[in-house]
Amino acid sequence: MAWGCALFLALTGAALLVLIVQVLRWLRADGDLTLLWAEWRGKKPENELRGKVVWVTGASSGIGEELAYQLSKIGALLAISARREDELERVKKKCLQISSLDEKDILVLRLDLTDRSSHEAATNSVLKHFGKIDVLVNNGGRSQRSLFVDTNLDVYSAIIELNYLGTISLTKHVLNHMIQRKKGKIVTVSSVMGIMGAPLASGYCASKHALQGFFNSLRTELTDYPEISIINICPGPVQSKIIQNVFTENLAKSIENSGDQSHKMPTDRCVRLTLVSTANDLKEAWISDHPYLAVCYLWQYAPTWAWWLMNRMGKRRIQNFKSGIDADASYSRKKK
């Protein structure tokens, strides 16, 4: 009897210790636990992506630019696209400086996601240059900072055209090639805003929810092609130039003050976790510091609590925006 009690207490203590360790890990986490496990014990991007042809859209700044740098160091062959060809040339030049790639290993390809008639030709250009596309990274898009009551409807039309329709249009042409090869990876940079809702970004949230729904549905249509992976990346606030280029109340207006971005996740960390997700074929990855990471879990498992928390965070977000500081400044964890 005493032996049984001792065993029970030992097992209970061990279980409690494991639970405490997991809670502490979660409190310090900057990604969902499946992603962090993959980073620790899973496949390494250096092994999985070296020599692969990776097409990155939105590669002239922010997450897309950093993706180009990290992929070039790994040894991936790159097609980089955006509207600003001069910025793409700058990115290519740096990629060549920091890697062992040759000039022919990086294709600069100007691309406007809203010009859907050009997507087939763009896809053919990448295929002509490299002969294949192993990975498509749908990273192009713009965010939003405006209240719905103040915003013209043509802004919403432009957001959907760029973030959603432009993305799935390009995907359609690349997917045809991947189906022929029966393998490939389609990585879409969505957002935590594709999981939850937040003020000042109703149109942006709508476009990211649309992407989440589309790619989750597409994945179920590709069960006959087990080597084609659909990977959704959901970053929270990240240090990038996305705020400088957001949609506002009308298409002609730009944001006056993007505010301090230093409290957000460094871009290189976000991109590293994105590449880990890609290497390990994670269907969905949450990449964020708290409190947004916590809200993702609440939205998934306790939506009533998520609504309660977002109502309070949302009020502060609007106050920050109206005060001229970054909307997320007051509750994002400061990086040391």
Coordinates of C-alpha atoms in Angstrom, one line a residue:
M1 CA 0.0 0.0 0.0
A2 CA 2.8 2.4 1.0
W3 CA 4.6 1.5 -2.2
G4 CA 1.5 2.3 -4.3
C5 CA 1.1 5.7 -2.6
A6 CA 4.8 6.5 -3.1
L7 CA 4.5 5.6 -6.8
F8 CA 1.4 7.7 -7.2
L9 CA 3.0 10.7 -5.5
A10 CA 6.1 10.3 -7.7
L11 CA 4.1 10.2 -10.9
T12 CA 2.0 13.1 -9.8
G13 CA 5.1 15.1 -9.0
A14 CA 6.7 14.3 -12.4
A15 CA 3.5 15.3 -14.2
L16 CA 3.4 18.5 -12.3
L17 CA 7.0 19.2 -13.1
V18 CA 6.4 18.6 -16.8
L19 CA 3.3 20.9 -16.7
I20 CA 5.3 23.7 -15.0
V21 CA 8.1 23.4 -17.5
Q22 CA 5.6 23.6 -20.4
V23 CA 3.9 26.6 -18.9
L24 CA 7.3 28.4 -18.4
R25 CA 8.3 27.5 -22.0
W26 CA 5.0 28.9 -23.2
L27 CA 5.4 32.1 -21.3
R28 CA 8.7 32.7 -23.0
A29 CA 7.6 31.4 -26.4
D30 CA 7.7 33.4 -29.6
G31 CA 5.9 30.7 -31.6
D32 CA 3.4 28.0 -31.1
L33 CA 4.8 24.9 -29.3
T34 CA 4.6 22.7 -32.3
L35 CA 6.8 25.1 -34.2
L36 CA 9.3 25.5 -31.4
W37 CA 9.5 21.7 -31.1
A38 CA 10.3 21.6 -34.9
E39 CA 13.0 24.2 -34.4
W40 CA 14.6 22.1 -31.7
R41 CA 14.2 18.6 -32.9
G42 CA 12.9 18.8 -36.5
K43 CA 14.4 19.2 -40.0
K44 CA 16.8 22.0 -40.5
P45 CA 16.2 24.6 -43.3
E46 CA 19.9 24.4 -44.2
N47 CA 19.4 20.7 -45.1
E48 CA 16.0 20.9 -46.7
L49 CA 16.1 24.1 -48.7
R50 CA 19.7 24.1 -50.1
G51 CA 19.6 24.0 -53.9
K52 CA 15.8 24.4 -54.0
V53 CA 14.3 27.0 -56.3
V54 CA 12.3 29.5 -54.1
W55 CA 10.2 32.3 -55.5
V56 CA 9.5 35.0 -52.9
T57 CA 7.0 37.8 -53.6
G58 CA 7.1 41.1 -51.7
A59 CA 10.9 40.7 -51.6
S60 CA 11.9 44.3 -51.8
S61 CA 11.5 45.0 -48.0
G62 CA 10.5 43.6 -44.7
I63 CA 10.0 39.9 -44.2
G64 CA 10.4 39.2 -48.0
E65 CA 13.8 41.0 -48.1
E66 CA 15.0 39.1 -45.0
L67 CA 13.8 35.8 -46.5
A68 CA 15.9 36.5 -49.6
Y69 CA 19.0 37.0 -47.4
Q70 CA 18.5 33.9 -45.2
L71 CA 17.7 31.7 -48.2
S72 CA 20.7 32.9 -50.1
K73 CA 23.0 32.1 -47.1
I74 CA 21.4 28.6 -47.0
G75 CA 22.2 28.2 -50.7
A76 CA 18.7 28.2 -52.2
L77 CA 18.2 29.5 -55.8
L78 CA 16.1 32.6 -55.7
A79 CA 13.4 34.4 -57.8
I80 CA 12.6 37.6 -56.0
S81 CA 9.6 39.7 -57.0
A82 CA 8.0 43.0 -56.1
R83 CA 6.9 46.1 -57.9
R84 CA 10.1 48.1 -57.3
E85 CA 12.7 46.6 -59.5
D86 CA 15.5 49.0 -58.3
E87 CA 14.9 47.7 -54.7
L88 CA 15.0 44.1 -55.9
E89 CA 18.4 44.8 -57.5
R90 CA 19.6 46.2 -54.2
V91 CA 18.4 43.0 -52.4
K92 CA 20.1 40.8 -55.1
K93 CA 23.4 42.7 -54.7
K94 CA 23.4 42.1 -50.9
C95 CA 22.4 38.4 -51.4
L96 CA 25.4 37.9 -53.7
Q97 CA 27.7 39.6 -51.1
I98 CA 26.6 37.5 -48.2
S99 CA 26.4 34.1 -49.9
S100 CA 28.2 31.8 -52.4
L101 CA 25.5 32.2 -55.0
D102 CA 26.3 33.3 -58.6
E103 CA 24.6 36.0 -60.6
K104 CA 22.5 33.4 -62.5
D105 CA 21.3 31.9 -59.2
I106 CA 19.1 35.0 -58.4
L107 CA 16.4 36.1 -60.8
V108 CA 15.0 39.6 -60.3
L109 CA 11.4 39.6 -61.7
R110 CA 9.2 42.7 -61.4
L111 CA 5.7 41.6 -60.4
D112 CA 2.5 43.5 -59.6
L113 CA 0.1 41.1 -57.8
T114 CA -2.9 43.2 -58.8
D115 CA -2.1 42.7 -62.5
R116 CA -3.4 39.2 -62.6
S117 CA -3.1 39.0 -66.4
S118 CA 0.7 39.0 -66.0
H119 CA 1.0 36.1 -63.5
E120 CA 1.1 33.3 -66.1
A121 CA 4.0 35.0 -68.0
A122 CA 5.8 35.7 -64.7
T123 CA 5.5 32.0 -63.7
N124 CA 6.8 31.0 -67.2
S125 CA 9.8 33.3 -66.7
V126 CA 10.8 31.6 -63.5
L127 CA 10.4 28.2 -65.1
K128 CA 12.4 29.2 -68.1
H129 CA 15.2 30.5 -65.9
F130 CA 15.4 27.6 -63.4
G131 CA 13.4 24.8 -65.0
K132 CA 11.3 24.3 -61.9
I133 CA 9.8 26.0 -58.8
D134 CA 10.2 24.0 -55.6
V135 CA 8.8 26.6 -53.2
L136 CA 6.5 29.6 -53.7
V137 CA 6.4 32.1 -50.8
N138 CA 3.4 34.3 -51.1
N139 CA 4.6 37.3 -49.1
G140 CA 3.3 40.3 -51.0
G141 CA 0.6 42.4 -49.5
R142 CA -0.2 45.6 -47.5
S143 CA -1.6 46.1 -44.1
Q144 CA -4.2 48.7 -42.9
R145 CA -4.5 51.4 -40.3
S146 CA -8.0 53.0 -40.3
L147 CA -11.4 52.6 -38.7
F148 CA -14.1 51.2 -40.8
V149 CA -16.5 54.2 -40.3
D150 CA -13.8 56.5 -41.7
T151 CA -12.7 54.3 -44.6
N152 CA -13.8 54.4 -48.2
L153 CA -15.0 51.1 -49.7
D154 CA -12.6 51.3 -52.5
V155 CA -9.8 50.8 -50.0
Y156 CA -11.4 47.4 -49.1
S157 CA -11.6 46.5 -52.7
A158 CA -7.9 47.3 -53.2
I159 CA -6.9 45.3 -50.1
I160 CA -8.8 42.2 -51.3
E161 CA -7.5 42.6 -54.8
L162 CA -3.9 42.7 -53.6
N163 CA -3.7 40.5 -50.5
Y164 CA -6.2 37.8 -51.5
L165 CA -7.0 37.7 -55.3
G166 CA -3.5 38.5 -56.4
T167 CA -2.1 35.8 -54.1
I168 CA -4.4 33.1 -55.2
S169 CA -4.0 34.1 -58.9
L170 CA -0.2 33.6 -58.7
T171 CA -0.7 30.4 -56.7
K172 CA -3.0 28.9 -59.4
H173 CA -0.3 29.2 -62.1
V174 CA 2.5 27.8 -59.9
L175 CA 0.3 25.0 -58.6
N176 CA -0.3 23.7 -62.1
H177 CA 3.5 23.2 -62.4
M178 CA 3.7 21.6 -59.0
I179 CA 0.9 19.2 -59.8
Q180 CA 2.8 18.1 -62.9
R181 CA 5.9 17.4 -60.8
K182 CA 3.7 16.0 -58.0
K183 CA 5.7 18.0 -55.4
G184 CA 6.3 21.4 -54.1
K185 CA 5.6 23.8 -51.2
I186 CA 3.3 26.8 -51.2
V187 CA 4.0 29.0 -48.2
T188 CA 1.7 31.9 -47.6
V189 CA 2.6 34.7 -45.1
S190 CA -0.8 35.3 -43.6
S191 CA -1.0 36.9 -40.1
V192 CA -2.3 36.4 -36.6
M193 CA -5.0 38.8 -37.9
G194 CA -6.1 35.8 -40.1
I195 CA -7.0 34.0 -36.8
M196 CA -8.5 36.9 -34.8
G197 CA -10.1 40.3 -35.4
A198 CA -8.6 43.6 -34.3
P199 CA -9.6 47.3 -34.8
L200 CA -7.9 49.5 -37.4
A201 CA -7.4 46.5 -39.6
S202 CA -10.9 45.3 -40.6
G203 CA -10.0 45.0 -44.3
Y204 CA -6.6 43.5 -43.7
C205 CA -8.1 41.0 -41.3
A206 CA -10.8 40.1 -43.9
S207 CA -8.1 39.5 -46.5
K208 CA -6.1 37.3 -44.2
H209 CA -9.1 35.3 -43.0
A210 CA -9.9 34.8 -46.7
L211 CA -6.3 33.4 -47.3
Q212 CA -6.6 31.1 -44.3
G213 CA -9.9 29.8 -45.5
F214 CA -8.7 29.4 -49.1
F215 CA -5.5 27.6 -48.4
N216 CA -7.0 25.3 -45.7
S217 CA -9.6 24.4 -48.3
L218 CA -7.0 24.0 -51.1
R219 CA -5.0 21.6 -48.9
T220 CA -8.0 19.2 -48.8
E221 CA -8.2 19.2 -52.6
L222 CA -4.6 18.1 -52.9
T223 CA -4.8 14.8 -50.9
D224 CA -3.8 12.9 -54.1
Y225 CA -0.5 14.8 -54.0
P226 CA 1.0 14.2 -50.6
E227 CA 4.3 15.8 -51.5
I228 CA 2.6 19.2 -52.2
S229 CA 2.6 21.1 -48.9
I230 CA 0.3 24.0 -48.1
I231 CA 1.9 26.0 -45.3
N232 CA 0.3 29.1 -43.6
I233 CA 2.5 31.4 -41.7
C234 CA 0.8 33.7 -39.1
P235 CA 3.2 36.4 -37.8
G236 CA 2.3 38.9 -35.1
P237 CA 3.8 42.4 -35.0
V238 CA 7.2 42.3 -36.7
Q239 CA 9.9 45.0 -37.2
S240 CA 9.5 45.9 -40.9
K241 CA 8.4 48.7 -43.2
I242 CA 4.9 47.3 -43.5
I243 CA 3.5 50.2 -41.4
Q244 CA 5.0 52.8 -43.7
N245 CA 3.0 51.4 -46.6
V246 CA -0.4 50.7 -45.0
F247 CA -3.8 51.4 -46.5
T248 CA -5.6 54.3 -44.7
E249 CA -9.0 55.9 -45.0
N250 CA -8.6 56.5 -48.7
L251 CA -6.2 55.3 -51.4
A252 CA -4.5 58.7 -51.8
K253 CA -3.5 59.0 -48.2
S254 CA -0.5 57.6 -46.5
I255 CA 0.2 57.2 -42.8
E256 CA 1.8 60.3 -41.2
N257 CA 3.7 58.6 -38.4
S258 CA 4.6 54.9 -38.3
G259 CA 5.9 55.1 -34.7
D260 CA 8.6 53.2 -33.0
Q261 CA 8.9 49.6 -34.2
S262 CA 11.6 48.4 -31.8
H263 CA 9.2 46.6 -29.4
K264 CA 8.2 44.2 -32.1
M265 CA 9.7 40.8 -33.1
P266 CA 13.0 41.2 -35.0
T267 CA 12.5 40.4 -38.7
D268 CA 15.3 37.9 -38.8
R269 CA 13.7 35.8 -36.0
C270 CA 10.4 35.8 -37.8
V271 CA 12.0 34.6 -41.0
R272 CA 14.0 31.9 -39.3
L273 CA 10.9 30.4 -37.8
T274 CA 9.2 30.8 -41.2
L275 CA 12.0 28.7 -42.8
V276 CA 11.7 26.1 -40.0
S277 CA 8.0 25.8 -40.7
T278 CA 8.7 25.4 -44.4
A279 CA 11.4 22.8 -43.9
N280 CA 9.1 20.8 -41.6
D281 CA 5.9 21.2 -43.7
L282 CA 3.9 22.6 -40.8
K283 CA 0.4 23.3 -42.0
E284 CA 0.1 26.4 -39.8
A285 CA 2.6 28.3 -37.7
W286 CA 2.0 31.1 -35.2
I287 CA 5.0 33.4 -34.9
S288 CA 4.5 36.1 -32.3
D289 CA 5.4 37.3 -28.9
H290 CA 2.8 37.6 -26.2
P291 CA 0.1 38.9 -25.9
Y292 CA -0.8 38.1 -29.5
L293 CA 0.5 34.5 -29.2
A294 CA -1.7 34.0 -26.1
V295 CA -4.7 35.4 -28.0
C296 CA -4.1 32.9 -30.8
Y297 CA -4.4 30.1 -28.2
L298 CA -7.5 31.6 -26.6
W299 CA -9.1 32.1 -30.0
Q300 CA -8.5 28.4 -30.8
Y301 CA -9.5 26.9 -27.4
A302 CA -11.5 29.6 -25.5
P303 CA -13.0 32.1 -27.9
T304 CA -15.2 33.8 -25.3
W305 CA -12.1 34.8 -23.3
A306 CA -10.4 35.8 -26.5
W307 CA -13.3 38.3 -27.3
W308 CA -13.0 39.7 -23.7
L309 CA -9.3 40.2 -24.0
M310 CA -9.3 41.6 -27.6
N311 CA -12.0 44.2 -26.6
R312 CA -9.6 45.5 -24.0
M313 CA -6.5 45.4 -26.2
G314 CA -8.5 46.9 -29.0
K315 CA -9.5 49.9 -27.1
R316 CA -5.9 50.6 -26.2
R317 CA -4.9 50.0 -29.8
I318 CA -7.2 52.7 -31.0
Q319 CA -6.0 55.1 -28.3
N320 CA -2.4 54.5 -29.4
F321 CA -3.2 55.1 -33.0
K322 CA -5.0 58.3 -32.3
S323 CA -2.1 59.5 -30.1
G324 CA 0.4 59.1 -33.0
I325 CA 2.3 56.1 -31.6
D326 CA 2.4 52.5 -32.9
A327 CA -0.9 50.8 -32.3
D328 CA 0.7 47.8 -30.5
A329 CA 3.3 49.8 -28.5
S330 CA 1.8 49.6 -25.0
Y331 CA 1.5 45.8 -24.6
S332 CA 4.2 44.3 -26.9
R333 CA 7.1 42.7 -25.1
K334 CA 10.2 44.8 -25.5
K335 CA 13.2 43.0 -26.9
K336 CA 16.4 43.1 -24.9

